[in-house]
Amino acid sequence: MARKAKRDLTIEQQLARGPIDLPFLALVLLLAAVGLIMVLSASYISAMYNLDPAINTEGDPLYYFKRQFVFAVMGVAAMFVISKIDYQHFRWMSIFVLAASVVLMLLVFTPLGRSGGGARRWVNILGIRFQPSEIAKIGVILYFSARLSKRNSQLGPPKKWSRRTLTGRWGEKLDRIGFLELVPYGVCLVVVLGVIALQKHMSAMILVIVAAASVLFVSGIRLYWFFAGGGLAAAALWFIITQTDYMKARIEIWQDPLSDLQNGGYQPWQARIAIGSGGLLGAGLGNSRQKYLFLPEEHNDYIFAVVCEEMGMVGACVIIALFSLLIIRGYWLAIHARDRFGTLLVVGITTLTGMQVFFNIGVVTGVLPPTGISLPFFSYGGTALMIQLAEMGMVLSVSRQIAAPKAE
C-alpha cells in the first residue's frame, strides 16, 4: 500500500519529500539554541529594571527571553513547513512577496508606522511590530532568482534593430552590451532602495544591494557591469553618508569613540571594554558585567560583545566558526542544487546571512562604523528571527531535491 501511495504522488510531490540536509539543519538549530541562551543571559538585567519606555516588562527578568523563545518555536515550525514545500512554487510567489514588502514599507509613513532609536522603520499590525525591510530583502532575492533562472531561455535570438534610426542604433548598442537586460532589475532596485532611503535605513540598503548583486553575479551577468554598478552604488552611498549629519557623526565616532563618550561614542566604547574583559576564556556564562546597564542594546545589536565577555575569545571563535560552516554548507547546497533557480535562491539567502554576520561582528569589534544590523539567530527580535528561520526553510526545501536529476 505504501509503495502504491508513493507511485500515486506527482513527480513534484515526490521530489519535495526527499531527504533534508541534516548538516545545514543541525547548524541552524544549534545557532538558534545558542542564540536563545545568550538572549536570556544578556537581557535579564535590562528586563528587570525596565529601562525602555516603549516596552513594559513589568520587572520580569525573563520578559525578552520568553518572547524570543515563542517566536523561535514558531520560526522552527515555519522552517519545517516551508522546507516541505516544492521550492518551484516560490517562483510565482516572488512578485507578490516583493510587492507586499514595498506596500508594507510604505505603511511605515502612515499611523501604523512606529519609531525607535531615532528612526522610523517599523510597522505595528495586529500588535506585531516588525521591520518591513526584512521582507524586502528576501523579496528581492526571490524576484531576481525567479527571473534570472530563465535568463538563457528569455534571451533567445538577438533582437533585430533598425540601423536607419538613432533609436535603433542606440537600442542595438545597448542590447549588445547587455544594458537592456538589466533594466527590469535596475527598476526593481530603484523602487525598493528609494523607499528604504526614505526610512533612512542605510544598513538595509547595503544588504539589499549585496544580496541582489550576488544573485546577478552567479546568474552570469557580464562582469564589467559589476564594476560599473559597484562604483555607482559606492558613490551614491558615499554621497548620502557625507550629506547626512547623523551618518557623518557615526563615521567620526567610529574613528575616535573617545571624542564623544557622553553620547555616540559611549556604546562602541563599552562594547570594546566588554570584549577586552572577556579575555581568552571569558568570565563565564551569565557573568557579564557590562550588561548591568553599562552596555546599551546588550541583547540586540551588541549581543556579540556579551558573547565575547562571557565566553571569551575561544567561545567567540566557536560562534564565528559555526556561522562559517553554515555559510559554507549553504554555498555547497547552491552548487549541488537541482536547477538554476535553486542555485540562485540559496546563493542569495546565504550571502545575505553571511553579510549580516560580517557587518554585525565588524561593528561590535570596531572594525566597521555602526550600521544597525543585527546578528542572525542571536539578536533579540521575534519577527526578524522568524523571517531568518523561514529563509533557512527555503534553503532546506532546495536541499530536498539535490538527489534528483539536474534541470534547467
XYZ file of C-alpha atoms in Angstrom, residues 32-327:
296
model
C 19.256 29.288 17.217
C 19.614 27.418 20.539
C 22.851 29.186 21.493
C 21.258 32.476 20.448
C 18.336 31.886 22.820
C 20.717 31.151 25.688
C 22.635 34.353 25.002
C 19.418 36.416 24.811
C 18.484 35.075 28.248
C 21.925 35.839 29.657
C 22.205 39.302 28.090
C 18.671 40.603 28.653
C 17.514 39.695 32.161
C 19.056 42.771 33.846
C 17.573 45.322 31.440
C 14.241 43.456 31.530
C 14.193 43.503 35.316
C 14.876 47.254 35.502
C 12.586 48.027 32.542
C 14.638 50.914 31.132
C 12.943 51.011 27.715
C 9.925 53.345 27.939
C 8.427 51.770 24.808
C 8.299 48.311 26.407
C 6.647 47.410 29.692
C 8.453 44.368 31.028
C 6.733 44.653 34.441
C 10.073 43.839 36.046
C 10.052 40.300 34.662
C 13.700 39.287 34.088
C 12.569 36.617 31.596
C 10.435 39.019 29.532
C 12.693 39.181 26.458
C 13.682 35.528 26.636
C 10.108 34.238 26.789
C 9.062 36.298 23.780
C 12.123 35.265 21.815
C 11.540 31.620 22.744
C 7.927 31.709 21.480
C 8.997 33.254 18.183
C 11.852 30.740 17.906
C 9.418 27.822 18.292
C 7.085 29.328 15.708
C 10.042 30.039 13.432
C 11.346 26.475 13.632
C 7.841 25.172 12.893
C 7.589 27.532 9.909
C 11.042 26.407 8.749
C 9.979 22.761 8.655
C 6.687 23.578 6.910
C 8.455 25.676 4.264
C 11.117 23.001 3.805
C 8.361 20.597 2.702
C 7.080 22.961 0.010
C 8.370 22.366 -3.501
C 10.605 25.405 -3.916
C 9.414 25.804 -7.516
C 6.293 27.421 -6.034
C 8.496 30.251 -4.811
C 8.833 31.374 -8.447
C 5.279 32.665 -8.775
C 5.257 33.828 -5.154
C 8.257 36.104 -5.731
C 6.436 39.027 -7.349
C 3.769 39.003 -4.640
C 6.345 38.912 -1.822
C 8.225 41.806 -3.415
C 5.064 43.875 -3.970
C 3.830 43.166 -0.426
C 7.172 44.276 1.033
C 7.001 47.609 -0.822
C 3.438 48.208 0.400
C 4.432 47.340 3.970
C 7.428 49.666 3.811
C 5.155 52.489 2.679
C 2.933 51.804 5.701
C 5.849 52.950 7.847
C 4.862 56.512 6.926
C 1.235 56.022 7.997
C -0.234 55.923 11.537
C 0.708 52.229 11.568
C 4.381 53.216 11.493
C 6.476 53.151 14.643
C 9.697 54.886 15.614
C 12.640 53.678 17.636
C 16.208 54.788 18.219
C 15.613 57.988 16.298
C 14.417 56.169 13.158
C 11.010 55.276 11.708
C 11.385 51.786 10.236
C 8.722 49.665 11.915
C 5.030 48.970 11.437
C 2.611 47.634 14.007
C -0.086 45.376 12.587
C -2.392 43.496 14.976
C 0.038 44.133 17.803
C 3.017 42.683 15.910
C 5.881 45.165 15.424
C 8.395 44.430 12.668
C 10.624 45.984 10.017
C 9.163 45.532 6.504
C 12.662 45.920 5.072
C 13.386 42.383 6.352
C 10.723 41.086 3.963
C 12.037 43.312 1.162
C 15.438 41.603 1.347
C 14.038 38.141 0.694
C 11.548 39.598 -1.797
C 14.371 40.979 -3.949
C 16.246 37.667 -3.758
C 13.149 35.684 -4.790
C 12.273 38.037 -7.652
C 15.794 38.187 -9.052
C 16.252 34.419 -8.730
C 12.934 33.648 -10.437
C 13.630 35.937 -13.423
C 17.324 35.195 -13.823
C 16.797 31.424 -13.599
C 15.109 31.676 -17.025
C 17.723 34.031 -18.401
C 19.015 31.742 -21.175
C 15.556 30.905 -22.471
C 14.386 34.517 -22.264
C 17.325 35.895 -24.199
C 16.523 33.927 -27.345
C 17.923 35.085 -30.690
C 19.322 38.636 -30.841
C 16.674 41.253 -31.439
C 16.847 42.976 -34.810
C 17.137 46.742 -34.593
C 16.723 49.171 -37.453
C 20.032 50.883 -38.082
C 18.291 53.599 -40.077
C 17.111 55.413 -36.958
C 19.021 56.830 -33.996
C 16.799 54.880 -31.605
C 17.524 51.653 -33.455
C 21.285 52.211 -33.461
C 21.320 53.030 -29.732
C 18.989 50.119 -28.995
C 21.285 47.709 -30.818
C 24.325 49.003 -28.952
C 22.669 48.849 -25.526
C 21.325 45.393 -26.278
C 24.746 44.172 -27.378
C 26.446 45.264 -24.144
C 23.657 43.776 -22.009
C 22.234 47.030 -20.664
C 18.635 46.437 -21.724
C 18.629 43.074 -19.966
C 19.428 44.792 -16.659
C 16.682 47.423 -16.891
C 13.945 45.406 -15.060
C 16.330 44.635 -12.205
C 17.506 48.225 -12.030
C 13.924 49.500 -11.829
C 13.171 46.996 -9.068
C 16.202 48.093 -7.057
C 15.472 51.802 -7.545
C 11.942 51.356 -6.187
C 12.956 49.215 -3.203
C 16.045 51.248 -2.317
C 14.150 54.504 -2.777
C 11.536 53.518 -0.196
C 14.235 52.273 2.197
C 16.152 55.535 1.724
C 13.079 57.457 2.856
C 13.305 55.481 6.106
C 16.987 56.490 6.422
C 17.900 52.831 6.778
C 21.380 52.688 5.267
C 22.197 49.191 6.549
C 19.125 47.681 4.850
C 20.089 49.400 1.596
C 23.566 47.879 1.735
C 22.211 44.383 2.408
C 19.679 44.594 -0.424
C 22.400 45.715 -2.855
C 24.783 42.938 -1.780
C 22.101 40.217 -1.954
C 20.913 41.389 -5.371
C 24.486 41.631 -6.664
C 25.268 38.071 -5.539
C 22.297 36.683 -7.486
C 23.185 38.741 -10.575
C 26.817 37.622 -10.405
C 26.023 33.907 -10.192
C 23.450 34.198 -12.986
C 26.236 35.159 -15.391
C 25.675 38.880 -15.893
C 28.697 40.401 -17.614
C 31.452 41.237 -15.165
C 32.034 44.833 -16.225
C 28.519 45.709 -15.088
C 29.581 44.831 -11.538
C 32.463 47.276 -11.669
C 30.185 49.960 -13.103
C 27.273 49.183 -10.788
C 29.519 48.747 -7.761
C 31.234 52.060 -8.406
C 27.904 53.825 -8.887
C 26.433 52.283 -5.715
C 29.549 53.137 -3.688
C 29.481 56.728 -4.954
C 25.767 57.054 -4.161
C 26.215 55.626 -0.664
C 29.187 57.874 -0.001
C 27.212 60.904 -1.156
C 24.314 60.001 1.144
C 26.665 59.433 4.080
C 28.563 62.690 3.622
C 25.376 64.693 3.146
C 23.612 63.279 6.207
C 24.555 64.738 9.579
C 23.883 61.668 11.735
C 25.845 59.399 9.360
C 28.822 61.775 9.320
C 28.711 61.782 13.117
C 28.788 57.970 13.128
C 31.894 57.925 10.936
C 33.656 60.425 13.201
C 32.751 58.461 16.325
C 33.881 55.215 14.695
C 37.261 56.775 14.008
C 37.573 58.070 17.582
C 34.940 56.884 20.133
C 36.691 58.836 22.892
C 35.826 62.090 21.146
C 32.196 61.835 22.288
C 31.948 59.362 25.168
C 28.913 61.125 26.613
C 26.819 60.437 23.505
C 27.521 58.451 20.330
C 30.884 57.090 21.408
C 29.598 55.541 24.622
C 28.106 52.368 23.142
C 31.030 51.282 20.920
C 33.492 52.040 23.721
C 31.548 49.946 26.232
C 31.429 47.138 23.665
C 35.220 47.204 23.405
C 35.500 47.099 27.188
C 33.226 44.038 27.227
C 35.277 42.295 24.543
C 38.551 43.074 26.296
C 37.182 41.944 29.677
C 36.393 38.513 28.293
C 39.992 37.635 27.660
C 40.761 34.173 26.348
C 38.177 32.031 28.159
C 35.653 34.631 29.296
C 34.040 35.457 32.627
C 31.614 32.547 32.356
C 28.073 32.238 31.058
C 25.831 34.750 32.839
C 28.733 36.635 34.432
C 28.959 39.619 32.101
C 29.429 42.910 33.941
C 28.740 45.220 31.007
C 25.141 44.026 30.743
C 24.488 45.603 34.168
C 23.187 48.757 32.481
C 26.588 49.778 31.087
C 26.284 48.498 27.503
C 23.194 49.719 25.582
C 21.445 47.243 23.242
C 23.240 44.408 25.008
C 20.597 41.867 23.965
C 20.119 43.283 20.482
C 22.700 44.673 18.033
C 25.572 44.402 20.553
C 24.855 40.922 21.887
C 28.126 39.654 20.399
C 30.007 41.856 22.869
C 28.305 39.950 25.711
C 29.230 36.693 23.964
C 32.876 37.773 23.933
C 32.801 38.861 27.581
C 31.156 35.707 28.906
C 32.665 33.096 26.573
C 35.970 34.767 25.781
C 37.870 34.740 22.538
C 37.593 30.940 22.355
C 33.807 30.984 22.616
C 33.521 33.876 20.147
C 35.682 31.981 17.654
C 33.462 28.918 18.045
C 30.379 31.025 17.243
C 32.133 32.522 14.207
C 33.159 29.006 13.128
C 29.541 27.805 13.341
C 28.395 30.716 11.182
C 31.237 30.000 8.751
C 30.217 26.338 8.477
C 26.604 27.375 7.888
C 27.631 29.708 5.071
